[in-house]
XYZ file of N, CA and C in Angstrom:
417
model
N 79.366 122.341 107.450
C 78.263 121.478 107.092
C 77.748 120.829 108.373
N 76.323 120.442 108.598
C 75.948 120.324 109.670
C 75.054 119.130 108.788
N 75.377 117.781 109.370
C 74.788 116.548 109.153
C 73.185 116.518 110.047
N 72.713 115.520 109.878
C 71.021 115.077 110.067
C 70.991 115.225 111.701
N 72.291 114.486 111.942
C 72.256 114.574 113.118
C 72.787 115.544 114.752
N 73.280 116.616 113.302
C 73.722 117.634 114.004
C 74.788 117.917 114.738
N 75.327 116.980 113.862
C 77.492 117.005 114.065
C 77.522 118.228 112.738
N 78.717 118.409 113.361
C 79.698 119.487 112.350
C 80.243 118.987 111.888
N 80.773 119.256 110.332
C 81.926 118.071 109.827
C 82.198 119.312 108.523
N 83.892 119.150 108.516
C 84.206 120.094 106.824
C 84.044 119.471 105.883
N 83.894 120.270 104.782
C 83.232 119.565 103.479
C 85.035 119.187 102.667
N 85.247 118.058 102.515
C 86.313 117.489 101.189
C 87.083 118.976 100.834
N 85.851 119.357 100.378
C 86.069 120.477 99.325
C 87.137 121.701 99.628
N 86.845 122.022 101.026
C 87.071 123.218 101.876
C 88.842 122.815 102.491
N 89.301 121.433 102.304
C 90.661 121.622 103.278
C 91.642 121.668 102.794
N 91.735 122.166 101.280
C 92.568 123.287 100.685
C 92.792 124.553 101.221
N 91.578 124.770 102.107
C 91.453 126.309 102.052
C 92.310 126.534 103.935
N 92.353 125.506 104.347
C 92.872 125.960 105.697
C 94.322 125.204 106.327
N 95.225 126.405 105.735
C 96.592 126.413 105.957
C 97.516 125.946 106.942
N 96.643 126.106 108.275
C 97.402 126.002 109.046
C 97.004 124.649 109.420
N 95.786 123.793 109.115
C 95.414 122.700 109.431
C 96.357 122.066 108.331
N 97.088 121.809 107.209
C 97.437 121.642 106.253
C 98.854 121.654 107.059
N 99.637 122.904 107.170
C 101.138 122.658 107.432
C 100.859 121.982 109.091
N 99.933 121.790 109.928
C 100.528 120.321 110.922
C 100.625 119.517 110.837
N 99.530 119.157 110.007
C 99.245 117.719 108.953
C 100.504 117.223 108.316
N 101.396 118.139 107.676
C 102.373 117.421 107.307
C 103.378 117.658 108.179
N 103.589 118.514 108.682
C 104.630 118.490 110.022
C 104.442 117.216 111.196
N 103.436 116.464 111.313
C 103.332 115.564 111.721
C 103.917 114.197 110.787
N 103.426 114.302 109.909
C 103.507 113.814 108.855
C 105.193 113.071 108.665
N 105.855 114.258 109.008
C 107.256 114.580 108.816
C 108.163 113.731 109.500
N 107.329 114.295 111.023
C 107.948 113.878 112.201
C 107.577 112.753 113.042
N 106.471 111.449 112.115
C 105.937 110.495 112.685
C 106.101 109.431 111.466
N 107.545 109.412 110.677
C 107.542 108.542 109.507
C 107.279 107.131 110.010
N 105.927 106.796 109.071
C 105.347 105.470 109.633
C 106.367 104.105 109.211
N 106.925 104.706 107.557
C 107.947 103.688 107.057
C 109.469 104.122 107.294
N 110.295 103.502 107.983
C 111.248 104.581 108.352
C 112.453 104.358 107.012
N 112.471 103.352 106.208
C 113.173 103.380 105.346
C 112.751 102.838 104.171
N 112.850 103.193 102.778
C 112.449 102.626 101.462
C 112.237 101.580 101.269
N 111.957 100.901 100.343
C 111.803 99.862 99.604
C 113.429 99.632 99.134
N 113.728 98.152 99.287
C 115.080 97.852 98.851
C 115.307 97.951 97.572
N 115.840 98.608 96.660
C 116.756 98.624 95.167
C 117.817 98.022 95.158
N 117.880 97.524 93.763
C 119.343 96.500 93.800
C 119.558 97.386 92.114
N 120.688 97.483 92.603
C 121.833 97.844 91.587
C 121.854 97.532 89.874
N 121.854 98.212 89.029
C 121.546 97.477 87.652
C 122.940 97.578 87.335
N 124.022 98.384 87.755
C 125.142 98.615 87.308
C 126.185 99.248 88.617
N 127.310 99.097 88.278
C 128.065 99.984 89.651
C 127.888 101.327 89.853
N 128.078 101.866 91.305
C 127.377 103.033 91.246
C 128.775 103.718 92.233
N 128.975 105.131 91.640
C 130.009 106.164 92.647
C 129.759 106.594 93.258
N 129.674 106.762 94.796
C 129.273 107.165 95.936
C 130.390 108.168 96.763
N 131.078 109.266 96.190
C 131.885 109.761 97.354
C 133.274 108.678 96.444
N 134.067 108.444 97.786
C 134.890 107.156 97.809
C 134.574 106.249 97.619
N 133.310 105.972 97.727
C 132.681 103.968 97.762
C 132.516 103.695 96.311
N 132.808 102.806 95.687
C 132.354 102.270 94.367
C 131.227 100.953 94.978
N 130.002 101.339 94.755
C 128.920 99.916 95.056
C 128.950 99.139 93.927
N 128.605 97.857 94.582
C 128.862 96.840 93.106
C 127.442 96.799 92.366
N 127.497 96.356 90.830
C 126.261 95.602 90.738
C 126.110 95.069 91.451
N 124.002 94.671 91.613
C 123.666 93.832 92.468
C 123.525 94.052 94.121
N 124.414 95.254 94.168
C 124.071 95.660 96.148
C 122.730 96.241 96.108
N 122.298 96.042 97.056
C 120.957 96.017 97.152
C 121.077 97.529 98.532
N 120.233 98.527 98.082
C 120.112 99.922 98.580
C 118.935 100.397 99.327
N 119.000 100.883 100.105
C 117.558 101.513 100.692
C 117.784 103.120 101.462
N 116.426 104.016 101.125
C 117.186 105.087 102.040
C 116.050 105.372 103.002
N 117.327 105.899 104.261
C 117.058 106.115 105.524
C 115.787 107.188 105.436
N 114.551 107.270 105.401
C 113.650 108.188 105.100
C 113.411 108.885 106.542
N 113.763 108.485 107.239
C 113.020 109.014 108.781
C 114.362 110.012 109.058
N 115.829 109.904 108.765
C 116.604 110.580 108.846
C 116.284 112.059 107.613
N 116.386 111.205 106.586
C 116.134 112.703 105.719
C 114.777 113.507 105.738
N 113.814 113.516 106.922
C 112.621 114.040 107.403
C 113.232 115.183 108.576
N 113.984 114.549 109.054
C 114.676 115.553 109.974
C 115.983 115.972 110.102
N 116.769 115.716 108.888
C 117.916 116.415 108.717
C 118.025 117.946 108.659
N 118.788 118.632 109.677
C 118.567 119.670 109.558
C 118.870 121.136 109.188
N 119.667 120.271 107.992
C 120.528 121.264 106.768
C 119.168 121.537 105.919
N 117.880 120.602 106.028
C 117.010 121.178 105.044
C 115.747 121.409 106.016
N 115.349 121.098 107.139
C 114.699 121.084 108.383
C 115.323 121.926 109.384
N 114.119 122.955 109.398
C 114.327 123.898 110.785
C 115.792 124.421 110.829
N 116.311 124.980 110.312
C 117.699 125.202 109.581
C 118.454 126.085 111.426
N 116.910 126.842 111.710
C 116.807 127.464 112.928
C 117.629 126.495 113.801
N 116.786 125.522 114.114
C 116.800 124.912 114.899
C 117.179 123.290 115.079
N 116.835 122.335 115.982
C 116.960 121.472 115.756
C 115.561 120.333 114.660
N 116.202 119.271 113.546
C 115.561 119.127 112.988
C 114.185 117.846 113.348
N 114.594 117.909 114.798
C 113.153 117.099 115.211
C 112.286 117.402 116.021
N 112.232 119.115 115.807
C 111.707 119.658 116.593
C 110.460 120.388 115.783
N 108.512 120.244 116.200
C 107.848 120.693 115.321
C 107.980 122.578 114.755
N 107.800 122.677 113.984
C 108.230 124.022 113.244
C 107.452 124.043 111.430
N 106.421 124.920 112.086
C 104.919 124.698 111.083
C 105.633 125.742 110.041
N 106.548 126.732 109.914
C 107.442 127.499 109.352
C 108.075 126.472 107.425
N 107.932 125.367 108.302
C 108.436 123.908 107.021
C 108.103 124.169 105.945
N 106.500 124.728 106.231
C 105.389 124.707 105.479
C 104.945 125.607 105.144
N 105.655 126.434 104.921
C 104.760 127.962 104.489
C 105.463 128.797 103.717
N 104.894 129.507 103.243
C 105.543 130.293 101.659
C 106.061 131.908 102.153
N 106.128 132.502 101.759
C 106.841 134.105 102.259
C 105.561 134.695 102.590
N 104.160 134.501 102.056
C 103.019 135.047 103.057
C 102.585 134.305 104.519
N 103.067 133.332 104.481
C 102.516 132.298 105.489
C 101.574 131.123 105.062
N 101.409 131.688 104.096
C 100.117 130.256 103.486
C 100.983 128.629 103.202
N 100.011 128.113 103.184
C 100.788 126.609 103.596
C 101.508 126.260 101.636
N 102.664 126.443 101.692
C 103.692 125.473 100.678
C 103.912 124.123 100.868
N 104.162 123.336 99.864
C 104.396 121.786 100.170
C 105.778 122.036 100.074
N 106.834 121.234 100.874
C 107.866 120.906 100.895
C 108.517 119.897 100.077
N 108.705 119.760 99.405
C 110.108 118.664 98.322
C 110.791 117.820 99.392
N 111.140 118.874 100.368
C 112.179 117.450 101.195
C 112.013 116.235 102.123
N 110.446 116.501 101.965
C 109.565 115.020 102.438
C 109.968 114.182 102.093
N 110.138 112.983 102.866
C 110.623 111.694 102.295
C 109.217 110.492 102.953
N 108.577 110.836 103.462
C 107.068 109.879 104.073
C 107.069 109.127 103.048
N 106.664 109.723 101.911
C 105.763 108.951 100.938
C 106.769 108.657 99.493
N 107.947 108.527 99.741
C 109.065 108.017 98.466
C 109.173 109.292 97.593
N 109.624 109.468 96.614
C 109.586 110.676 95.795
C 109.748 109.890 94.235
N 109.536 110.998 93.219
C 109.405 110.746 91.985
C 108.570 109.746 91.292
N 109.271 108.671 90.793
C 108.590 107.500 90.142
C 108.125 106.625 91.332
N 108.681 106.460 91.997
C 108.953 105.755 93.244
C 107.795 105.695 94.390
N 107.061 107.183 93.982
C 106.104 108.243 95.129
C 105.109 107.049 95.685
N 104.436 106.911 96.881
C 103.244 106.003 96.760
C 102.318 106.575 96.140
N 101.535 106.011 95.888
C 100.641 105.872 94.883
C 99.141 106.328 95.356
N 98.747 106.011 96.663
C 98.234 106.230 98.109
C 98.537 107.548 98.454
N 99.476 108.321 98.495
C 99.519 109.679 99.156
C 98.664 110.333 98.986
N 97.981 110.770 98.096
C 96.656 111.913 97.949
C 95.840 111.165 98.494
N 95.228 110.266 98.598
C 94.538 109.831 99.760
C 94.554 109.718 101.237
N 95.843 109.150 101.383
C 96.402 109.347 102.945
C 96.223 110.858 103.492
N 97.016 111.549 102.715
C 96.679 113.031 102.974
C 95.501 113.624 103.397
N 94.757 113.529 102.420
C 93.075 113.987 102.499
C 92.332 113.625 103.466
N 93.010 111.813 103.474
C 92.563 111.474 105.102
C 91.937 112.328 105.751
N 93.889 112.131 106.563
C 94.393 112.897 107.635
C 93.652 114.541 107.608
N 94.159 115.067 106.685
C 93.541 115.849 107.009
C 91.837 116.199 107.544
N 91.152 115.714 106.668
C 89.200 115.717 106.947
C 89.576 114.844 108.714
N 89.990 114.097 109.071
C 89.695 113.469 110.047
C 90.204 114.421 111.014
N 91.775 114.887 110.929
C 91.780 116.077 111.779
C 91.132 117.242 111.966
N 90.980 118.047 111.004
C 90.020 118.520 110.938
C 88.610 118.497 111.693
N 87.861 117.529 111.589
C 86.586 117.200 111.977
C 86.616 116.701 113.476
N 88.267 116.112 113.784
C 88.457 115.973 115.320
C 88.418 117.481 116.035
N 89.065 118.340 115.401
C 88.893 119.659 115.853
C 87.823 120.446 116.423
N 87.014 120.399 115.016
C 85.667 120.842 114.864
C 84.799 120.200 115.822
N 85.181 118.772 115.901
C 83.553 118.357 117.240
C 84.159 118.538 118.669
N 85.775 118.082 119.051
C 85.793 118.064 120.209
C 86.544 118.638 120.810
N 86.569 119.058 121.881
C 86.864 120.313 123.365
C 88.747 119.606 123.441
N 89.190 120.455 123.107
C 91.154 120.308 123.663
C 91.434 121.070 124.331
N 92.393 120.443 125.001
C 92.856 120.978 125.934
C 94.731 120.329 126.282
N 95.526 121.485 126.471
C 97.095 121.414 126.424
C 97.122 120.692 128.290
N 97.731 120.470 128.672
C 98.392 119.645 130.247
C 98.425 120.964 131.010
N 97.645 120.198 132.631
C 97.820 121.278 133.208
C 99.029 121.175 134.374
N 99.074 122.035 134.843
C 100.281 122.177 135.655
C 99.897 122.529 137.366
């Protein structure tokens, strides 16, 4: 799409359609957890942990920036804080969402904000792409 003024910009519509802008987006995503740990929960009842019995009332939070790059479920290859757009992609290559995101909370819990944040990021990257000249470090 080409505005009045003769910028380039992708349409909303279209950044479903481009995969690989999609799996950096969240590979960044991944690897730049803005909240690094949950919202505190407190206990409604005792809870079994392994060996630990927690009491009612302990108050819980989880490490989200660790389980982003743990790497029993991250880069299994490799190390898990290392970028690897692979996170994100299905047996053709097209971009899959990952489950083992922890950015944005999971389940009931999820923010509420994520499909927005997302869409953001993405149109803005995107459109950073599209207007301006990059370039990697030279040597």
């Amino acid at each position: 799409v080409i505005d009045a003024e003769g910028s380039q910009h992708i349409a909303m519509t279209r950044l479903n359609e481009c995969h690989e802008l999609r799996k950096f987006v969240f590979e960044c995503i991944r690897l730049s957890c803005v909240v690094a740990t949950s919202v505190p929960r407190t206990l409604t009842q005792p809870m079994q942990y392994k060996q630990y019995t927690l009491p009612k009332g302990a108050s819980i939070t989880v490490n989200q920036k660790a389980c982003n790059v743990w790497a029993t479920e991250w880069n299994k290859e490799t190390d898990g804080e290392k970028v690897n757009l692979d996170n994100w992609s299905d047996e053709n290559g097209l971009f899959k969402y990952n489950n083992n995101l922890m950015a944005f909370g999971v389940g009931s819990r999820e923010c509420a904000g994520k499909s927005v944040a997302v869409k953001s990021l993405l149109y803005y990257t995107a459109n950073i792409m599209l207007n301006y000249k990059m370039s990697g470090p030279t040597d």
